[in-house]
Coordinates of N, CA and C in Angstrom, one line a residue:
X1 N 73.5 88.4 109.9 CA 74.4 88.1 108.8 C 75.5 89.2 108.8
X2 N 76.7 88.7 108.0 CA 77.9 89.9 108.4 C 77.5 90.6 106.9
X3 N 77.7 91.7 107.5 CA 77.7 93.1 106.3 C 79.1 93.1 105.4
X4 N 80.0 92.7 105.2 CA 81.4 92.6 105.7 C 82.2 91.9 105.5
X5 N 82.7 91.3 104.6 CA 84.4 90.0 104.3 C 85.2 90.7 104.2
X6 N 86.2 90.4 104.7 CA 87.6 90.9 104.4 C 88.6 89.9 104.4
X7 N 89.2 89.6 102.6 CA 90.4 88.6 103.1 C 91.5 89.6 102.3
X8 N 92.7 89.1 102.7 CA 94.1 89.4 102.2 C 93.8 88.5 100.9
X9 N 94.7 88.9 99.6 CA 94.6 88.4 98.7 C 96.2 87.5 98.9
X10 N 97.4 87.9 99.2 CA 98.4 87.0 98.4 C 98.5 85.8 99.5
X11 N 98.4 84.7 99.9 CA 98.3 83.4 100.4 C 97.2 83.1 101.2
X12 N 95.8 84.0 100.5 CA 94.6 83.4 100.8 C 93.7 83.4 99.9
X13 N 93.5 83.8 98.8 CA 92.6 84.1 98.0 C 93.5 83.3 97.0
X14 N 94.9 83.6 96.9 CA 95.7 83.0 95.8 C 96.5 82.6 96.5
X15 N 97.5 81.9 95.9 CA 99.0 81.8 96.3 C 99.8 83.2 95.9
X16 N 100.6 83.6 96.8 CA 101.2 84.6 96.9 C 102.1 84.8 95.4
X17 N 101.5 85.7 94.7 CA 101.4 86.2 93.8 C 101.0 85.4 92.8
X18 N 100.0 85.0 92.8 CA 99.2 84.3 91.8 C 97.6 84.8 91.7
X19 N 97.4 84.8 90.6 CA 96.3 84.9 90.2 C 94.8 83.9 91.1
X20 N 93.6 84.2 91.1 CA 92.7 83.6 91.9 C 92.7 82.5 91.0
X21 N 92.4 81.3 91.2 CA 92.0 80.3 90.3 C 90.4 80.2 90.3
X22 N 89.9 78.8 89.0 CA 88.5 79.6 89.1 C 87.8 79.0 89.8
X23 N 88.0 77.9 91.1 CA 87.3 77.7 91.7 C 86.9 79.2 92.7
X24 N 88.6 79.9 93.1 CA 88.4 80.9 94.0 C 87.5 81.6 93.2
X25 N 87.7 81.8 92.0 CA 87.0 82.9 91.1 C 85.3 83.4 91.1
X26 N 85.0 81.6 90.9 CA 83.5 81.3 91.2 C 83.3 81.6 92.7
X27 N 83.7 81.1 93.6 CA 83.4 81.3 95.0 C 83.2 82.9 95.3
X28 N 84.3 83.7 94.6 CA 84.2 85.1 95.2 C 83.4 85.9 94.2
X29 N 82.4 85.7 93.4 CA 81.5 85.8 92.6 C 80.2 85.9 93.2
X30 N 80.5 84.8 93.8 CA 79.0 84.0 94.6 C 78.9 85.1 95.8
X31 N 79.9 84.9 96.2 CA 79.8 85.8 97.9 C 79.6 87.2 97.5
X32 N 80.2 88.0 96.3 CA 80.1 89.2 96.2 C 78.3 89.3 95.8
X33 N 77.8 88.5 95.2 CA 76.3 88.6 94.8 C 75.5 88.5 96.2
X34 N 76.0 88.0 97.3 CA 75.1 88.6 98.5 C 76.1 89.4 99.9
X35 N 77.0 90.1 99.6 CA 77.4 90.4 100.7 C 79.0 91.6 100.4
X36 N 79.5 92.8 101.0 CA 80.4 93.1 100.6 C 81.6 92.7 100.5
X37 N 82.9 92.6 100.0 CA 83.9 91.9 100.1 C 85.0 93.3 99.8
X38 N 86.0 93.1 100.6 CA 87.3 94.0 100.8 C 88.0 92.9 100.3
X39 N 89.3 93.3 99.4 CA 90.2 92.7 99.6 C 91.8 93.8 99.8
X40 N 92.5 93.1 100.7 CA 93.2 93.8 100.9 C 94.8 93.3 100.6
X41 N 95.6 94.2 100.2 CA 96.6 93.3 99.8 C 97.9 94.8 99.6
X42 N 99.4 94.3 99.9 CA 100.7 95.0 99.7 C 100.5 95.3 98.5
X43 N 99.9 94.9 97.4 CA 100.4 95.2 96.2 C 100.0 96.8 95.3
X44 N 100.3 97.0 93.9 CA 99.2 98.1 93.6 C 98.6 97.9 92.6
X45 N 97.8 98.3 91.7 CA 96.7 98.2 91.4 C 96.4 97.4 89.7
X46 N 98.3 97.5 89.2 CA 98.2 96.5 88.3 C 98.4 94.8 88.7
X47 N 98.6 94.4 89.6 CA 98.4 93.7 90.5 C 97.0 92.8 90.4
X48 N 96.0 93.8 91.3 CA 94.8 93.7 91.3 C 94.3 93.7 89.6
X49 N 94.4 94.0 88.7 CA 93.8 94.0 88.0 C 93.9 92.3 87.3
X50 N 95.5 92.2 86.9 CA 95.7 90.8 86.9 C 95.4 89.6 87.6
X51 N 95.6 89.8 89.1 CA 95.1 88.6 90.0 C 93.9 88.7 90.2
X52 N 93.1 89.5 90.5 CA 91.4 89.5 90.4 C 90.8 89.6 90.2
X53 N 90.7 91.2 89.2 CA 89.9 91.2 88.5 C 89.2 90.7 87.2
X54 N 90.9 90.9 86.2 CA 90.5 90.2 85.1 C 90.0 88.2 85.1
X55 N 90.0 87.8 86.4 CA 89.2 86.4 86.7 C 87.5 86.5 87.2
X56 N 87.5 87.5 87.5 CA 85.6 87.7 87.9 C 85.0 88.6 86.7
X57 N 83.5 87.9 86.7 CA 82.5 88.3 85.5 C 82.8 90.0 85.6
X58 N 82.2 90.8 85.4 CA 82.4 91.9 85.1 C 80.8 92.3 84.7
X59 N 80.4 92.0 86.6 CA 78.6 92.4 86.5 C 78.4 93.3 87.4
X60 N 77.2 93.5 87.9 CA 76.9 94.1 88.6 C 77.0 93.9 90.3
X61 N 78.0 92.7 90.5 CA 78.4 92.0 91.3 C 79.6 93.0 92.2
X62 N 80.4 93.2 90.9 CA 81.5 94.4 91.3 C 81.0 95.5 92.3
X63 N 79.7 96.1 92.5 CA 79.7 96.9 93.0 C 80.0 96.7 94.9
X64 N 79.9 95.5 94.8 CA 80.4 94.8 96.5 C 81.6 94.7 96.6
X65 N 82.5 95.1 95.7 CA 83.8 95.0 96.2 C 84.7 95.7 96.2
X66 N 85.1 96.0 97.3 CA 86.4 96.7 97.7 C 87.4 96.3 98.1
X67 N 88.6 97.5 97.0 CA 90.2 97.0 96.8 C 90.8 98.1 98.1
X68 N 91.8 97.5 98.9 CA 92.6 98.2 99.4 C 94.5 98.1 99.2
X69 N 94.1 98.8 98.4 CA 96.1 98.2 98.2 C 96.7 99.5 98.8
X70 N 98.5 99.2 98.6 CA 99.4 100.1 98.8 C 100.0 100.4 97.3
X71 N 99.4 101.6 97.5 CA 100.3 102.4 96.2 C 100.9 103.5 96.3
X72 N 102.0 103.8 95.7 CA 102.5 104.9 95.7 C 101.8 106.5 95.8
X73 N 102.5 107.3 95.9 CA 101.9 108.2 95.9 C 101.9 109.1 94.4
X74 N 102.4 108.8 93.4 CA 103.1 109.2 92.5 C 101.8 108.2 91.4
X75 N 101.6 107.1 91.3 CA 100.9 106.0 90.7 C 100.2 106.8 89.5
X76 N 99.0 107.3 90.2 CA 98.3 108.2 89.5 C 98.6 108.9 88.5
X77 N 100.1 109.9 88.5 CA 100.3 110.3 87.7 C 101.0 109.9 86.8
X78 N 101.8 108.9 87.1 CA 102.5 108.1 85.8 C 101.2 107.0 84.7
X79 N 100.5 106.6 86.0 CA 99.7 106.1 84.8 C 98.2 106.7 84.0
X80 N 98.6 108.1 84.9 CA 97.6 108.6 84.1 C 96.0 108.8 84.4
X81 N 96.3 108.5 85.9 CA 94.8 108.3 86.7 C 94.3 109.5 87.4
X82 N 93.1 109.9 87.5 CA 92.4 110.8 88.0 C 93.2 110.7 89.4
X83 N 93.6 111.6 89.8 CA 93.6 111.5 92.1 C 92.2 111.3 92.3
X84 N 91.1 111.8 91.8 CA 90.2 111.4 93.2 C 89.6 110.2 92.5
X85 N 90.2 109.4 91.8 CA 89.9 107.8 91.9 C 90.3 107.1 93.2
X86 N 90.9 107.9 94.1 CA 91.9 107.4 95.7 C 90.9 108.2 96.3
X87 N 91.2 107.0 97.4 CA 90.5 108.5 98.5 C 91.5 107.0 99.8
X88 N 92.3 108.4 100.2 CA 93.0 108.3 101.8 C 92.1 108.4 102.7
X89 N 92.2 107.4 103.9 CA 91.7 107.4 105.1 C 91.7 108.0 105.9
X90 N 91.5 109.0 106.5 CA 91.6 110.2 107.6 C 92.0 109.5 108.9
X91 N 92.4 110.7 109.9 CA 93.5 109.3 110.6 C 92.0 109.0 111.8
X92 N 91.0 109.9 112.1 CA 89.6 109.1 112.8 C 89.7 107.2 112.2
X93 N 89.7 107.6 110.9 CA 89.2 106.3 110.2 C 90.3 105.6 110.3
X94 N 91.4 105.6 110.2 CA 92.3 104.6 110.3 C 92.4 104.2 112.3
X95 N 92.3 105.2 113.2 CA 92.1 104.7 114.4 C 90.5 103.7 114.6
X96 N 89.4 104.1 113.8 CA 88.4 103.2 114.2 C 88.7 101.7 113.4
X97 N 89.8 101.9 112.3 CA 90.0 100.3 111.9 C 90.9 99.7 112.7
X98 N 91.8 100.4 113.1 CA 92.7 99.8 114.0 C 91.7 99.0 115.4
X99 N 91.5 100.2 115.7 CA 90.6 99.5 116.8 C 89.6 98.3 116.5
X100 N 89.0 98.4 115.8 CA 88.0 97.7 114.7 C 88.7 96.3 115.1
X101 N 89.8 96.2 114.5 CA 90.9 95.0 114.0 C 91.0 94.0 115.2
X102 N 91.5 95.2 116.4 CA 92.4 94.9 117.6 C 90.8 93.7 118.5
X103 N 89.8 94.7 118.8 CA 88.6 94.2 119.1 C 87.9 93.1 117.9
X104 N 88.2 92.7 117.1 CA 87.7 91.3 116.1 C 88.7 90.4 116.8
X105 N 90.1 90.5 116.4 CA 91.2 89.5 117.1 C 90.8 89.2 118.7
X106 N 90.6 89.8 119.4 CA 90.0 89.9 121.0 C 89.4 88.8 121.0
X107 N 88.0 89.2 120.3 CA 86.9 88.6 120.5 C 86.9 87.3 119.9
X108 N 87.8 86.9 118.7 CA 87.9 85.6 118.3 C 89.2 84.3 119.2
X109 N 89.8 85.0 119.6 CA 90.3 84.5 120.7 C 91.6 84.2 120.5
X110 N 92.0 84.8 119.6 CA 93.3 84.8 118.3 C 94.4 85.4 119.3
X111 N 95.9 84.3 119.8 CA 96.6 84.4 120.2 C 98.0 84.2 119.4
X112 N 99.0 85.1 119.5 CA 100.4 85.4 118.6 C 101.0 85.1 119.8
X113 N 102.5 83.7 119.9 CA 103.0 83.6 120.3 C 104.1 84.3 120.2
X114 N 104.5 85.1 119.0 CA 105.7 85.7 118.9 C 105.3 87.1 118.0
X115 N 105.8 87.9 118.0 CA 105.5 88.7 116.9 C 106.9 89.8 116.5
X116 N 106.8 90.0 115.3 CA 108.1 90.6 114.8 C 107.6 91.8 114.1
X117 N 107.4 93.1 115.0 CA 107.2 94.3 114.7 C 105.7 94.2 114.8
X118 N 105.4 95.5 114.3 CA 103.7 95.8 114.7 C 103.0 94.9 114.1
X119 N 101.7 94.4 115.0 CA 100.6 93.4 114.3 C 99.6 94.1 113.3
X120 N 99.5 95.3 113.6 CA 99.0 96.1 112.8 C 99.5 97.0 112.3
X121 N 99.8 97.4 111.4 CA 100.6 98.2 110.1 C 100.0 98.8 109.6
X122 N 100.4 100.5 109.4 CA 99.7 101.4 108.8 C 101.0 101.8 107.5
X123 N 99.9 101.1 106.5 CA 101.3 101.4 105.1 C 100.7 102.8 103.7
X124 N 100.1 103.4 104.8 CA 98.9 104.9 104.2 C 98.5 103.9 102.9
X125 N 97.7 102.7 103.4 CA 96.5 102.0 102.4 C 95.9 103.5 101.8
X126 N 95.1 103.3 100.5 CA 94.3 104.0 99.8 C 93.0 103.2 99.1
X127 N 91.9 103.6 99.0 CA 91.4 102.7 98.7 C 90.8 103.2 97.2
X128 N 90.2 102.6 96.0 CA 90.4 102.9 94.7 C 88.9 101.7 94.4
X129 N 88.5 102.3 93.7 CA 86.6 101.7 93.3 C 87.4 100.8 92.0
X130 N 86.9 99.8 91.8 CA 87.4 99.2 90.7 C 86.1 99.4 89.3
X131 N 85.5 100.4 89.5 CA 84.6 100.9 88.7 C 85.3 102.0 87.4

């Protein structure tokens, strides 16, 4: 069994910038009660709170899920958040996801006829407990 989900939130989880609806809602409820779930998404964290959070229960289910957005570096202090609510990726760790990424695409057999700039993009993601 995979330890492991990872979807992008804006035109897969939702319509790009929309909130999860509650079929998605129920479904990513379900999966989070047996398995971890990443979501990853451009946006920052008020974002997240509107498109997905405030649509799932608010159980013990949360604890399987992880947010990876792009936020400012500044965020924190405007809105008044602890820094070590973030924790940045060390660049080990951002080379074993890259690689990580590059070897899943490989292996699934996933061919880009065209591509316009890097397939992989380092936008100094941060990742934030929704706890």
């Amino acid at each position: 069994m995979k330890r492991l989900i990872v979807f992008d939130l804006d035109g897969t989880l939702a319509e790009s910038k929309s909130s999860l609806d509650a079929e998605m809602s129920r479904l990513l409820h379900d999966l989070l009660g047996i398995v971890k779930v990443a979501v990853i998404s451009g946006g920052d964290w008020p974002q997240f709170e509107k498109q997905v959070l405030s649509h799932l229960p608010h159980d013990e289910t949360l604890v399987n899920l992880s947010l990876f957005l792009h936020v400012e570096r500044s965020l924190p202090v405007q809105r008044g958040l602890e820094e070590d609510l973030f924790e940045d990726f060390t660049t080990n760790e951002k080379e074993k996801i890259t690689s990580s990424l590059k070897k899943a695409v490989e292996q699934a057999g996933f061919k880009v006829e065209k591509v316009w700039g890097e397939v992989i993009e380092d936008r100094e993601a941060r990742l934030r407990s929704p706890h």
